[in-house]
């Protein structure tokens, strides 16, 4: 039962253009969402997050949008840079019961930014 | 400030054997979570330790066990290894603010291969 889904295994974008990574979830108890970036041979690093009480959060070139009614979130990277090439994981968390830091991850999207 | 470190980097074991993986948390962090990332999948939550006590567990059998020490380093032990246990094992440490989600800092992982 995949509660967090990233349906695009890979995405290729030209440098300077917008990258849009998508994520869908099924559990309506999720109240906090995060994006992590992972380079080969490194652990995931936190990128940006959003609480379920918001619909947008922005940090520099990165913006996350949340559509609760559609149970969908997306990460926008503008402008895309070659150094952004990595695997991006969407993750979700529920405040209701269980470990406070338990994250449910999607399967990841490999972003390749072409120079 | 030192980051999260894990040892060993790589490990090859035979089915039926036991393995211990180690994690050193980021300085000042008292919560550690362990994740299993199978090939092509996102990380899956195994369990979390807070101040040396397990306080949350994912859908993993009892042969996956852990310890957290007074200096907040931790171990993941897996008994009776199965071929499907082959994966990247990630630990993540966080400040552990009671009842609140804290940003998690991931280590680079230990790649376990079971033959």
Tab-separated table of C-alpha atoms in Angstrom:
chain	number	residue	atom	x	y	z
A	1	UNK	CA	0.000	0.000	0.000
A	2	UNK	CA	1.926	2.986	-1.342
A	3	UNK	CA	0.607	5.974	0.602
A	4	UNK	CA	2.938	8.435	-1.121
A	5	UNK	CA	3.382	8.123	-4.852
A	6	UNK	CA	5.764	9.728	-7.289
A	7	UNK	CA	4.582	8.501	-10.655
A	8	UNK	CA	7.427	9.924	-12.717
A	9	UNK	CA	10.613	7.902	-12.198
A	10	UNK	CA	12.640	10.456	-14.136
A	11	UNK	CA	12.526	13.984	-15.527
A	12	UNK	CA	14.886	15.776	-17.890
A	13	UNK	CA	14.949	19.578	-18.073
A	14	UNK	CA	17.120	22.176	-19.778
A	15	UNK	CA	19.245	24.448	-17.616
A	16	UNK	CA	17.404	27.675	-16.839
A	17	UNK	CA	13.942	26.188	-17.351
A	18	UNK	CA	11.425	25.164	-14.693
A	19	UNK	CA	11.464	21.680	-13.160
A	20	UNK	CA	8.167	20.424	-11.775
A	21	UNK	CA	8.162	17.298	-9.661
A	22	UNK	CA	4.863	15.795	-8.608
A	23	UNK	CA	3.695	13.738	-5.665
A	24	UNK	CA	0.329	12.244	-4.713
A	25	UNK	CA	-0.758	10.851	-1.377
A	26	UNK	CA	-3.674	8.802	-0.155
A	27	UNK	CA	-3.705	9.233	3.627
A	28	UNK	CA	-5.811	12.229	4.651
A	29	UNK	CA	-4.173	12.152	8.105
A	30	UNK	CA	-0.892	13.436	6.675
A	31	UNK	CA	-0.356	16.982	7.919
A	32	UNK	CA	3.236	17.738	7.012
A	33	UNK	CA	5.041	17.222	3.740
A	34	UNK	CA	8.696	17.407	2.841
A	35	UNK	CA	10.982	17.170	-0.137
A	36	UNK	CA	14.412	15.612	0.115
A	37	UNK	CA	17.204	15.590	-2.421
A	38	UNK	CA	19.617	12.670	-2.684
A	39	UNK	CA	22.934	12.484	-4.488
A	40	UNK	CA	24.605	9.100	-5.087
A	41	UNK	CA	26.558	7.793	-2.077
A	42	UNK	CA	24.996	10.416	0.197
A	43	UNK	CA	22.005	10.392	2.503
A	44	UNK	CA	18.882	12.401	1.656
A	45	UNK	CA	19.127	16.088	2.504
A	46	UNK	CA	16.146	18.194	3.468
A	47	UNK	CA	15.076	20.697	0.838
A	48	UNK	CA	11.751	22.286	1.721
A	49	UNK	CA	8.581	21.466	3.627
A	50	UNK	CA	4.967	22.546	3.917
A	51	UNK	CA	2.334	22.210	6.590
A	52	UNK	CA	-1.154	21.110	5.618
A	53	UNK	CA	-2.538	24.468	6.764
A	54	UNK	CA	-0.702	26.188	3.907
A	55	UNK	CA	-0.925	25.809	0.163
A	56	UNK	CA	2.439	27.260	-0.798
A	57	UNK	CA	5.908	27.588	0.655
A	58	UNK	CA	8.825	29.239	-1.068
A	59	UNK	CA	12.552	29.142	-0.407
A	60	UNK	CA	14.737	30.762	-3.021
A	61	UNK	CA	14.491	28.810	-6.261
A	62	UNK	CA	12.308	26.141	-4.645
A	63	UNK	CA	8.549	26.361	-4.178
A	64	UNK	CA	6.248	23.634	-2.910
A	65	UNK	CA	2.531	23.730	-3.662
A	66	UNK	CA	-0.047	21.696	-1.776
A	67	UNK	CA	-3.542	20.887	-3.042
A	68	UNK	CA	-5.251	19.126	-0.157
A	69	UNK	CA	-8.489	18.434	-1.971
A	70	UNK	CA	-6.590	16.618	-4.705
A	71	UNK	CA	-4.080	15.116	-2.248
A	72	UNK	CA	-1.325	16.399	-4.482
A	73	UNK	CA	1.831	18.365	-4.006
A	74	UNK	CA	4.458	19.589	-6.382
A	75	UNK	CA	7.969	20.993	-6.180
A	76	UNK	CA	8.939	23.749	-8.589
A	77	UNK	CA	12.577	24.594	-9.205
A	78	UNK	CA	13.179	27.839	-11.084
A	79	UNK	CA	15.602	28.272	-12.713
A	80	UNK	CA	16.934	24.737	-12.868
A	81	UNK	CA	20.696	24.300	-12.585
A	82	UNK	CA	22.915	21.310	-13.444
A	83	UNK	CA	23.749	20.955	-9.730
A	84	UNK	CA	20.068	20.217	-9.108
A	85	UNK	CA	20.486	16.851	-10.849
A	86	UNK	CA	19.647	14.292	-8.168
A	87	UNK	CA	16.887	11.996	-6.954
A	88	UNK	CA	14.059	13.896	-5.291
A	89	UNK	CA	11.901	12.206	-2.675
A	90	UNK	CA	8.538	13.399	-1.487
A	91	UNK	CA	7.763	12.450	2.132
A	92	UNK	CA	4.776	12.843	4.427
A	93	UNK	CA	4.118	12.676	8.112
A	94	UNK	CA	1.068	12.341	10.357
A	95	UNK	CA	0.868	13.886	13.829
A	96	UNK	CA	-1.686	11.320	14.916
A	97	UNK	CA	-0.085	8.432	16.739
A	98	UNK	CA	3.177	6.685	16.104
A	99	UNK	CA	6.679	8.033	16.155
A	100	UNK	CA	6.931	11.793	15.877
A	101	UNK	CA	9.554	11.629	13.176
A	102	UNK	CA	8.173	8.752	11.117
A	103	UNK	CA	8.222	9.728	7.468
A	104	UNK	CA	6.514	7.947	4.597
A	105	UNK	CA	8.534	8.362	1.423
A	106	UNK	CA	7.648	8.141	-2.225
A	107	UNK	CA	9.788	6.153	-4.638
A	108	UNK	CA	11.660	9.186	-5.920
A	109	UNK	CA	12.091	11.068	-9.189
A	110	UNK	CA	15.478	11.304	-10.867
A	111	UNK	CA	15.926	14.845	-12.156
A	112	UNK	CA	18.518	15.474	-14.851
A	113	UNK	CA	19.216	19.108	-15.697
A	114	UNK	CA	20.933	19.374	-19.058
A	115	UNK	CA	23.457	22.213	-19.564
B	1	UNK	CA	29.406	20.448	14.143
B	2	UNK	CA	29.835	16.868	12.951
B	3	UNK	CA	27.201	15.287	10.759
B	4	UNK	CA	25.613	11.860	10.962
B	5	UNK	CA	28.046	9.060	10.279
B	6	UNK	CA	27.397	5.383	9.619
B	7	UNK	CA	29.588	2.314	9.566
B	8	UNK	CA	30.429	0.230	7.729
B	9	UNK	CA	29.899	1.722	4.287
B	10	UNK	CA	29.380	-1.634	2.627
B	11	UNK	CA	28.770	-5.096	3.988
B	12	UNK	CA	28.246	-8.537	2.478
B	13	UNK	CA	26.587	-11.242	4.555
B	14	UNK	CA	25.211	-14.716	3.972
B	15	UNK	CA	21.564	-15.653	4.409
B	16	UNK	CA	20.869	-16.700	7.989
B	17	UNK	CA	23.666	-14.614	9.481
B	18	UNK	CA	23.290	-11.665	11.834
B	19	UNK	CA	24.473	-8.110	11.193
B	20	UNK	CA	25.006	-4.960	13.262
B	21	UNK	CA	25.028	-1.536	11.658
B	22	UNK	CA	26.170	1.564	13.512
B	23	UNK	CA	25.183	5.202	13.490
B	24	UNK	CA	26.672	8.209	15.197
B	25	UNK	CA	24.131	11.001	15.580
B	26	UNK	CA	24.728	14.647	14.929
B	27	UNK	CA	25.968	16.473	18.011
B	28	UNK	CA	23.130	17.441	20.380
B	29	UNK	CA	20.556	15.138	18.778
B	30	UNK	CA	18.773	12.644	21.032
B	31	UNK	CA	16.460	10.994	18.520
B	32	UNK	CA	17.467	8.542	15.857
B	33	UNK	CA	15.391	6.840	13.191
B	34	UNK	CA	16.388	3.961	10.956
B	35	UNK	CA	15.170	3.446	7.405
B	36	UNK	CA	15.578	0.687	4.838
B	37	UNK	CA	15.844	1.703	1.192
B	38	UNK	CA	15.519	-1.162	-1.261
B	39	UNK	CA	16.673	-0.680	-4.835
B	40	UNK	CA	14.301	1.583	-6.756
B	41	UNK	CA	12.231	2.375	-3.666
B	42	UNK	CA	11.998	5.202	-1.200
B	43	UNK	CA	13.266	4.806	2.363
B	44	UNK	CA	10.948	2.794	4.636
B	45	UNK	CA	10.737	3.575	8.343
B	46	UNK	CA	12.010	0.762	10.558
B	47	UNK	CA	11.907	2.337	14.040
B	48	UNK	CA	12.773	5.385	16.090
B	49	UNK	CA	14.639	5.756	19.387
B	50	UNK	CA	14.283	8.678	21.747
B	51	UNK	CA	16.514	8.893	24.803
B	52	UNK	CA	17.445	5.204	24.546
B	53	UNK	CA	13.845	3.971	24.274
B	54	UNK	CA	12.096	2.704	21.138
B	55	UNK	CA	9.090	4.972	20.608
B	56	UNK	CA	7.766	3.986	17.222
B	57	UNK	CA	8.096	1.108	14.805
B	58	UNK	CA	7.267	0.498	11.180
B	59	UNK	CA	6.118	-2.700	9.547
B	60	UNK	CA	9.267	-4.737	10.163
B	61	UNK	CA	9.529	-8.120	11.929
B	62	UNK	CA	11.081	-8.503	15.402
B	63	UNK	CA	14.349	-9.790	13.931
B	64	UNK	CA	15.033	-6.102	13.254
B	65	UNK	CA	16.058	-4.609	16.574
B	66	UNK	CA	17.933	-1.581	17.767
B	67	UNK	CA	19.778	0.091	20.566
B	68	UNK	CA	20.501	3.681	21.428
B	69	UNK	CA	23.343	4.449	23.798
B	70	UNK	CA	23.746	7.235	26.389
B	71	UNK	CA	25.925	9.176	23.953
B	72	UNK	CA	23.021	8.851	21.459
B	73	UNK	CA	24.910	6.666	19.025
B	74	UNK	CA	22.832	3.714	17.917
B	75	UNK	CA	22.842	0.274	16.366
B	76	UNK	CA	20.535	-1.606	14.060
B	77	UNK	CA	20.670	-5.375	14.440
B	78	UNK	CA	19.171	-7.790	11.961
B	79	UNK	CA	18.998	-11.491	12.774
B	80	UNK	CA	18.439	-14.424	10.446
B	81	UNK	CA	19.232	-12.407	7.346
B	82	UNK	CA	17.113	-12.958	4.254
B	83	UNK	CA	17.913	-12.125	0.653
B	84	UNK	CA	15.249	-9.377	0.713
B	85	UNK	CA	17.155	-7.611	3.488
B	86	UNK	CA	19.635	-6.461	0.848
B	87	UNK	CA	19.232	-2.685	0.848
B	88	UNK	CA	20.705	0.655	1.826
B	89	UNK	CA	20.166	1.277	5.538
B	90	UNK	CA	19.910	4.919	6.538
B	91	UNK	CA	19.899	6.447	9.947
B	92	UNK	CA	18.634	9.930	10.651
B	93	UNK	CA	19.091	11.987	13.784
B	94	UNK	CA	17.079	14.913	15.070
B	95	UNK	CA	16.788	17.166	18.116
B	96	UNK	CA	13.858	15.226	19.521
B	97	UNK	CA	11.576	17.991	20.679
B	98	UNK	CA	8.854	16.136	22.510
B	99	UNK	CA	5.707	15.650	20.455
B	100	UNK	CA	6.923	17.741	17.581
B	101	UNK	CA	8.443	16.880	14.263
B	102	UNK	CA	12.042	17.914	13.936
B	103	UNK	CA	14.151	18.135	10.833
B	104	UNK	CA	16.027	14.905	10.345
B	105	UNK	CA	19.640	14.717	9.226
B	106	UNK	CA	20.487	11.558	7.324
B	107	UNK	CA	23.738	9.680	7.255
B	108	UNK	CA	25.217	8.347	4.000
B	109	UNK	CA	23.910	4.844	4.670
B	110	UNK	CA	25.268	1.319	4.859
B	111	UNK	CA	24.841	-0.842	1.772
B	112	UNK	CA	24.030	-4.396	2.916
B	113	UNK	CA	24.149	-7.266	0.441
B	114	UNK	CA	22.827	-10.671	1.509
B	115	UNK	CA	23.882	-13.622	-0.628
